[in-house]
Short mmCIF file of C-alpha atoms and ligand atoms in Angstrom, two decimals:
data_model
loop_
_atom_site.label_atom_id
_atom_site.label_comp_id
_atom_site.label_asym_id
_atom_site.label_seq_id
_atom_site.Cartn_x
_atom_site.Cartn_y
_atom_site.Cartn_z
CA MET A 863 0.00 0.00 0.00
CA ALA A 864 1.25 3.47 -0.90
CA GLU A 865 0.71 4.80 2.61
CA ALA A 866 2.74 2.04 4.33
CA LEU A 867 5.26 3.43 6.80
CA ARG A 868 4.74 7.03 5.64
CA HIS A 869 5.01 8.20 9.27
CA THR A 870 8.22 6.35 10.15
CA GLY A 871 10.13 8.32 12.77
CA ALA A 872 7.26 10.73 13.41
CA THR A 873 5.31 11.17 16.65
CA VAL A 874 1.66 12.22 16.73
CA VAL A 875 -0.58 13.22 19.64
CA VAL A 876 -4.15 12.06 19.04
CA THR A 877 -7.07 13.26 21.19
CA GLY A 878 -10.24 11.20 21.38
CA ALA A 879 -8.01 8.19 20.70
CA ALA A 880 -10.00 5.59 22.63
CA SER A 881 -13.00 5.31 20.30
CA GLY A 882 -14.30 5.82 16.77
CA ILE A 883 -12.26 7.98 14.41
CA GLY A 884 -9.50 8.68 16.96
CA ARG A 885 -9.02 5.00 17.68
CA ALA A 886 -8.95 4.12 13.97
CA LEU A 887 -6.43 6.91 13.44
CA THR A 888 -4.24 5.68 16.30
CA THR A 889 -4.05 2.09 15.05
CA ARG A 890 -3.51 3.32 11.47
CA LEU A 891 -0.67 5.67 12.47
CA LEU A 892 1.00 2.83 14.40
CA ARG A 893 0.74 0.61 11.28
CA GLU A 894 2.21 3.44 9.24
CA GLY A 895 5.30 3.68 11.44
CA ALA A 896 4.47 6.53 13.85
CA ASN A 897 4.82 6.78 17.59
CA VAL A 898 1.48 7.81 19.07
CA VAL A 899 0.46 9.51 22.31
CA ALA A 900 -3.18 8.46 22.63
CA PHE A 901 -5.18 10.86 24.82
CA ASP A 902 -8.76 10.34 25.96
CA VAL A 903 -11.06 10.84 28.93
CA ALA A 904 -12.23 7.19 28.81
CA ALA A 905 -9.64 5.25 30.83
CA ASP A 906 -11.33 1.87 30.28
CA LYS A 907 -11.34 2.21 26.50
CA LEU A 908 -7.73 3.44 26.50
CA ALA A 909 -6.80 0.29 28.43
CA GLU A 910 -8.52 -1.79 25.71
CA LEU A 911 -6.57 0.08 23.04
CA GLU A 912 -3.35 -0.54 24.93
CA LYS A 913 -4.18 -4.26 25.09
CA GLU A 914 -4.98 -4.42 21.38
CA ALA A 915 -2.26 -2.20 19.92
CA GLY A 916 0.20 -1.62 22.78
CA GLY A 917 3.97 -1.64 22.30
CA ALA A 918 6.90 0.72 22.54
CA ALA A 919 5.36 3.07 19.95
CA LEU A 920 2.15 3.71 21.93
CA VAL A 921 1.73 5.78 25.08
CA THR A 922 -1.74 6.34 26.53
CA VAL A 923 -2.70 9.31 28.69
CA THR A 924 -6.08 9.62 30.41
CA GLY A 925 -7.45 13.14 30.70
CA ASP A 926 -10.02 15.73 29.74
CA VAL A 927 -9.08 17.78 26.70
CA SER A 928 -10.69 20.88 28.17
CA VAL A 929 -8.42 20.79 31.26
CA GLU A 930 -5.04 22.48 30.78
CA ALA A 931 -3.17 20.25 33.26
CA ASP A 932 -4.44 17.07 31.53
CA VAL A 933 -3.46 18.32 28.09
CA ARG A 934 -0.03 19.21 29.43
CA CYS A 935 0.36 15.58 30.62
CA ALA A 936 -0.08 14.36 27.02
CA HIS A 937 2.37 16.99 25.76
CA ASP A 938 4.92 16.09 28.45
CA ALA A 939 4.51 12.36 27.75
CA ALA A 940 5.32 12.95 24.07
CA VAL A 941 8.39 14.99 24.96
CA ALA A 942 9.62 12.60 27.67
CA THR A 943 9.03 9.37 25.71
CA PHE A 944 9.70 10.36 22.11
CA GLY A 945 11.67 13.61 22.41
CA GLY A 946 8.76 15.70 21.09
CA TYR A 947 6.10 15.40 18.40
CA ASP A 948 5.52 16.33 14.79
CA GLY A 949 1.76 16.00 14.51
CA LEU A 950 -1.40 16.75 16.47
CA ALA A 951 -4.82 15.35 15.61
CA ASN A 952 -7.69 17.04 17.46
CA VAL A 953 -10.34 14.33 17.19
CA ALA A 954 -12.09 14.33 20.61
CA GLY A 955 -15.63 15.65 20.39
CA VAL A 956 -19.17 15.40 21.70
CA MET A 957 -22.51 16.15 20.09
CA ASP A 958 -25.33 18.21 21.58
CA TRP A 959 -28.44 16.00 21.44
CA PHE A 960 -29.67 18.15 18.50
CA VAL A 961 -30.88 20.82 20.95
CA PRO A 962 -32.15 23.94 19.11
CA ALA A 963 -31.33 27.46 20.39
CA HIS A 964 -34.55 28.17 22.28
CA GLU A 965 -34.29 24.90 24.26
CA LEU A 966 -30.60 25.20 25.06
CA ASP A 967 -29.36 25.02 28.66
CA ASP A 968 -26.06 26.54 29.78
CA ASP A 969 -24.53 23.17 30.74
CA THR A 970 -24.94 21.75 27.24
CA TRP A 971 -23.49 24.89 25.63
CA GLU A 972 -20.53 24.99 28.00
CA ARG A 973 -19.71 21.27 27.71
CA VAL A 974 -19.96 21.21 23.92
CA PHE A 975 -17.69 24.27 23.65
CA ALA A 976 -15.29 22.99 26.33
CA VAL A 977 -14.63 19.71 24.50
CA ASN A 978 -14.97 20.80 20.86
CA VAL A 979 -13.42 24.30 20.96
CA THR A 980 -11.49 24.93 24.20
CA GLY A 981 -9.90 21.47 23.93
CA PRO A 982 -8.31 22.04 20.50
CA MET A 983 -7.26 25.53 21.61
CA ARG A 984 -5.34 24.02 24.55
CA THR A 985 -3.67 21.22 22.57
CA THR A 986 -2.86 23.54 19.65
CA ARG A 987 -1.31 26.18 21.90
CA LEU A 988 1.06 23.66 23.49
CA ALA A 989 1.89 21.96 20.20
CA LEU A 990 2.70 25.28 18.51
CA ASP A 991 5.12 26.20 21.25
CA GLN A 992 7.09 23.09 20.36
CA PHE A 993 6.54 23.14 16.58
CA LEU A 994 7.91 26.70 16.46
CA ARG A 995 11.11 25.59 18.14
CA ARG A 996 11.43 22.62 15.77
CA GLY A 997 10.48 24.62 12.68
CA ARG A 998 7.92 22.03 11.59
CA GLY A 999 4.62 20.45 12.54
CA ALA A 1000 1.18 19.50 11.28
CA ILE A 1001 -2.19 19.87 12.97
CA VAL A 1002 -5.40 18.25 11.77
CA ASN A 1003 -8.70 19.24 13.35
CA VAL A 1004 -11.89 17.24 13.02
CA ALA A 1005 -15.01 19.32 12.44
CA SER A 1006 -18.20 18.02 10.83
CA GLU A 1007 -20.78 18.69 8.17
CA ALA A 1008 -22.20 20.86 10.97
CA ALA A 1009 -19.27 23.23 10.39
CA LEU A 1010 -20.58 23.96 6.90
CA ARG A 1011 -24.34 24.28 7.30
CA GLY A 1012 -27.06 24.84 9.87
CA ALA A 1013 -28.89 21.60 9.27
CA ALA A 1014 -26.57 18.89 10.59
CA GLY A 1015 -26.56 19.38 14.38
CA GLY A 1016 -28.04 21.37 17.23
CA PHE A 1017 -27.23 25.01 17.98
CA ALA A 1018 -24.17 24.41 20.22
CA TYR A 1019 -22.58 21.70 18.04
CA THR A 1020 -23.10 23.75 14.88
CA ALA A 1021 -21.58 26.87 16.47
CA ALA A 1022 -18.68 24.89 17.98
CA LYS A 1023 -17.78 23.12 14.74
CA HIS A 1024 -17.92 26.44 12.82
CA ALA A 1025 -15.44 27.73 15.43
CA VAL A 1026 -13.09 24.84 14.62
CA LEU A 1027 -12.91 26.10 11.02
CA GLY A 1028 -11.88 29.51 12.38
CA GLN A 1029 -9.22 27.95 14.61
CA THR A 1030 -7.85 26.05 11.63
CA LYS A 1031 -7.65 29.02 9.28
CA SER A 1032 -6.13 31.32 11.90
CA VAL A 1033 -3.33 28.84 12.63
CA ALA A 1034 -2.79 28.03 8.95
CA TRP A 1035 -2.37 31.71 8.09
CA ALA A 1036 -0.31 32.81 11.09
CA TYR A 1037 2.24 29.99 10.87
CA ARG A 1038 2.47 29.41 7.11
CA GLY A 1039 5.98 30.82 7.04
CA GLU A 1040 7.12 28.74 10.00
CA GLY A 1041 6.86 25.24 8.50
CA ILE A 1042 3.62 24.54 10.37
CA ARG A 1043 0.45 23.37 8.64
CA CYS A 1044 -3.12 23.20 9.94
CA ASN A 1045 -6.08 21.63 8.16
CA VAL A 1046 -9.58 20.50 9.06
CA VAL A 1047 -11.55 17.42 8.00
CA CYS A 1048 -15.35 17.54 7.88
CA PRO A 1049 -16.69 13.96 7.94
CA GLY A 1050 -20.26 13.01 7.11
CA ALA A 1051 -21.83 10.06 8.93
CA VAL A 1052 -19.27 7.71 10.51
CA ASP A 1053 -20.03 4.51 12.40
CA THR A 1054 -18.75 5.39 15.93
CA ASN A 1055 -19.90 5.83 19.54
CA LEU A 1056 -20.70 9.52 19.01
CA GLY A 1057 -24.36 8.48 18.95
CA THR A 1058 -24.49 8.63 22.74
CA SER A 1059 -24.70 12.43 22.53
CA ALA A 1060 -26.63 12.31 19.25
CA THR A 1061 -29.90 11.03 20.65
CA PRO A 1062 -32.37 13.92 20.16
CA ARG A 1063 -33.53 15.44 23.47
CA GLY A 1064 -36.74 16.77 21.97
CA ASP A 1065 -38.69 16.84 18.70
CA PHE A 1066 -38.34 20.47 17.56
CA GLY A 1067 -34.63 20.37 16.62
CA ILE A 1068 -34.54 16.96 14.98
CA ASP A 1069 -37.80 17.55 13.05
CA LYS A 1070 -36.17 20.57 11.37
CA LEU A 1071 -33.05 18.58 10.48
CA ARG A 1072 -34.63 15.37 9.21
CA PRO A 1073 -35.04 16.43 5.54
CA VAL A 1074 -31.29 17.13 5.34
CA LEU A 1075 -30.08 14.26 7.54
CA ARG A 1076 -32.00 11.83 5.29
CA LEU A 1077 -29.64 12.75 2.45
CA ARG A 1078 -26.40 11.98 4.28
CA GLY A 1079 -26.01 8.37 3.07
CA PRO A 1080 -24.81 5.32 4.97
CA SER A 1081 -22.31 5.62 7.82
CA VAL A 1082 -18.75 4.75 6.82
CA ASP A 1083 -16.08 2.85 8.72
CA PRO A 1084 -13.97 5.17 10.95
CA ASP A 1085 -10.83 4.10 9.09
CA GLN A 1086 -12.02 6.22 6.13
CA PRO A 1087 -11.74 9.62 7.88
CA ALA A 1088 -8.67 8.24 9.70
CA GLY A 1089 -6.98 7.71 6.32
CA THR A 1090 -7.76 11.28 5.29
CA ILE A 1091 -6.36 12.65 8.57
CA SER A 1092 -3.23 10.51 8.26
CA TRP A 1093 -2.62 11.86 4.77
CA LEU A 1094 -3.00 15.46 5.93
CA LEU A 1095 -0.50 14.81 8.73
CA SER A 1096 2.01 13.31 6.30
CA ALA A 1097 4.68 14.89 4.09
CA GLU A 1098 2.52 13.99 1.06
CA ALA A 1099 0.32 16.95 2.04
CA ALA A 1100 3.33 19.28 2.44
CA ASN A 1101 1.74 22.17 0.52
CA VAL A 1102 -1.75 21.73 1.96
CA THR A 1103 -2.62 24.12 4.77
CA GLY A 1104 -5.79 26.00 5.70
CA ALA A 1105 -7.80 23.40 3.77
CA VAL A 1106 -11.35 22.47 4.73
CA LEU A 1107 -11.45 18.89 3.50
CA VAL A 1108 -15.03 17.70 3.17
CA ALA A 1109 -15.05 13.89 3.47
CA ASP A 1110 -18.77 13.19 3.50
CA GLY A 1111 -19.37 10.86 0.56
CA GLY A 1112 -20.92 13.71 -1.44
CA TRP A 1113 -23.61 14.69 1.07
CA GLY A 1114 -22.65 18.37 1.01
CA ALA A 1115 -22.40 18.46 -2.78
CA GLY A 1116 -26.17 18.42 -3.16
N1 LIG B 1423 -19.36 9.92 13.97
C1 LIG B 1423 -19.77 10.83 13.10
O1 LIG B 1423 -20.71 10.60 12.33
C2 LIG B 1423 -19.05 12.15 13.02
C3 LIG B 1423 -19.38 13.00 11.97
C4 LIG B 1423 -18.75 14.23 11.88
C5 LIG B 1423 -17.80 14.60 12.80
N2 LIG B 1423 -17.48 13.75 13.82
C6 LIG B 1423 -16.46 14.20 14.78
O2 LIG B 1423 -15.49 13.20 14.88
C7 LIG B 1423 -14.83 13.32 16.14
C8 LIG B 1423 -14.67 11.95 16.76
O3 LIG B 1423 -15.93 11.45 17.13
P1 LIG B 1423 -16.35 9.93 16.90
O4 LIG B 1423 -17.44 9.95 15.92
O5 LIG B 1423 -15.16 9.09 16.65
O6 LIG B 1423 -17.03 9.62 18.31
P2 LIG B 1423 -16.65 8.67 19.52
O7 LIG B 1423 -17.60 9.02 20.60
O8 LIG B 1423 -16.58 7.26 19.07
O9 LIG B 1423 -15.18 9.15 19.92
C9 LIG B 1423 -14.96 10.39 20.57
C10 LIG B 1423 -13.87 10.18 21.62
O10 LIG B 1423 -13.63 11.46 22.24
C11 LIG B 1423 -13.47 11.21 23.62
N3 LIG B 1423 -13.78 12.40 24.40
C12 LIG B 1423 -14.99 12.96 24.62
N4 LIG B 1423 -14.87 14.01 25.43
C13 LIG B 1423 -13.55 14.10 25.75
C14 LIG B 1423 -12.80 14.97 26.57
N5 LIG B 1423 -13.39 15.95 27.26
N6 LIG B 1423 -11.47 14.79 26.67
C15 LIG B 1423 -10.85 13.79 25.99
N7 LIG B 1423 -11.51 12.92 25.21
C16 LIG B 1423 -12.84 13.09 25.09
C17 LIG B 1423 -14.46 10.08 23.95
O11 LIG B 1423 -14.15 9.43 25.17
C18 LIG B 1423 -14.29 9.20 22.72
O12 LIG B 1423 -13.28 8.24 22.94
C19 LIG B 1423 -15.66 14.32 16.95
O13 LIG B 1423 -14.98 15.57 16.98
C20 LIG B 1423 -16.94 14.41 16.19
O14 LIG B 1423 -17.58 15.66 16.37
C21 LIG B 1423 -18.08 12.53 13.95
#
């Protein structure tokens, strides 16, 4: 396969690594020769990952991506174990139960923004500090179809994923002369555990979305977006930065 061992010698920090897209990305990066620091809030699932894919190239760190001290643990683990890192994949995320604006409670808003927006801000800030010193680095954020339109999530998730596009473009522009790239992938439906926060809390929000959600097509295996993220992290994408890569099977083309 063309992608075999394309990350040999590289180290990547992956958030949301214990499940779904992040887990598929972690196992793929290991197959492709990378060292991986796998970060997630779910300790039990990280332990499963360790059992399945563990070895000298994998370090797992349990923590909450919205908590600075936890994120620093992942950063420090990458530095202590592998001498630093070359890539960061911001995959951790939660949905918002399709809650529309007039039904939104503060807790939902704050949690969705903490994980989906504050989290990538914290990991990106620490990674940039190191990438600037090394003169290289690649960041890939994971947004959603909800970053591109109003009809793919609730109010908080839609606003948060639009913010991830802004984070991506700001970093891509500011550091384009420093050897640092930043891109964002917008997947369509993927077969993962995200559904736990995707169960509609009421009828109003989901009823408005149904005509669009019907068009999204079947859910794909998480290795598909993982392959796209891996490519963006790799040297093959050396001149790609600030890109919003829509990987939704054509859903958004309609
Ligand atoms: N599944 C889809 O259809 C789909 C579509 C578009 C975008 N996405 C995005 O893909 C990303 C990955 O989601 P997934 O579908 O693989 O779901 P998933 O639930 O299978 O995986 C998400 C992982 O993030 C972790 N996580 C949640 N909150 C965290 C926190 N505070 N700190 C650290 N880790 C945390 C979870 O424990 C889980 O392991 C998310 O950003 C999501 O918004 C998913």
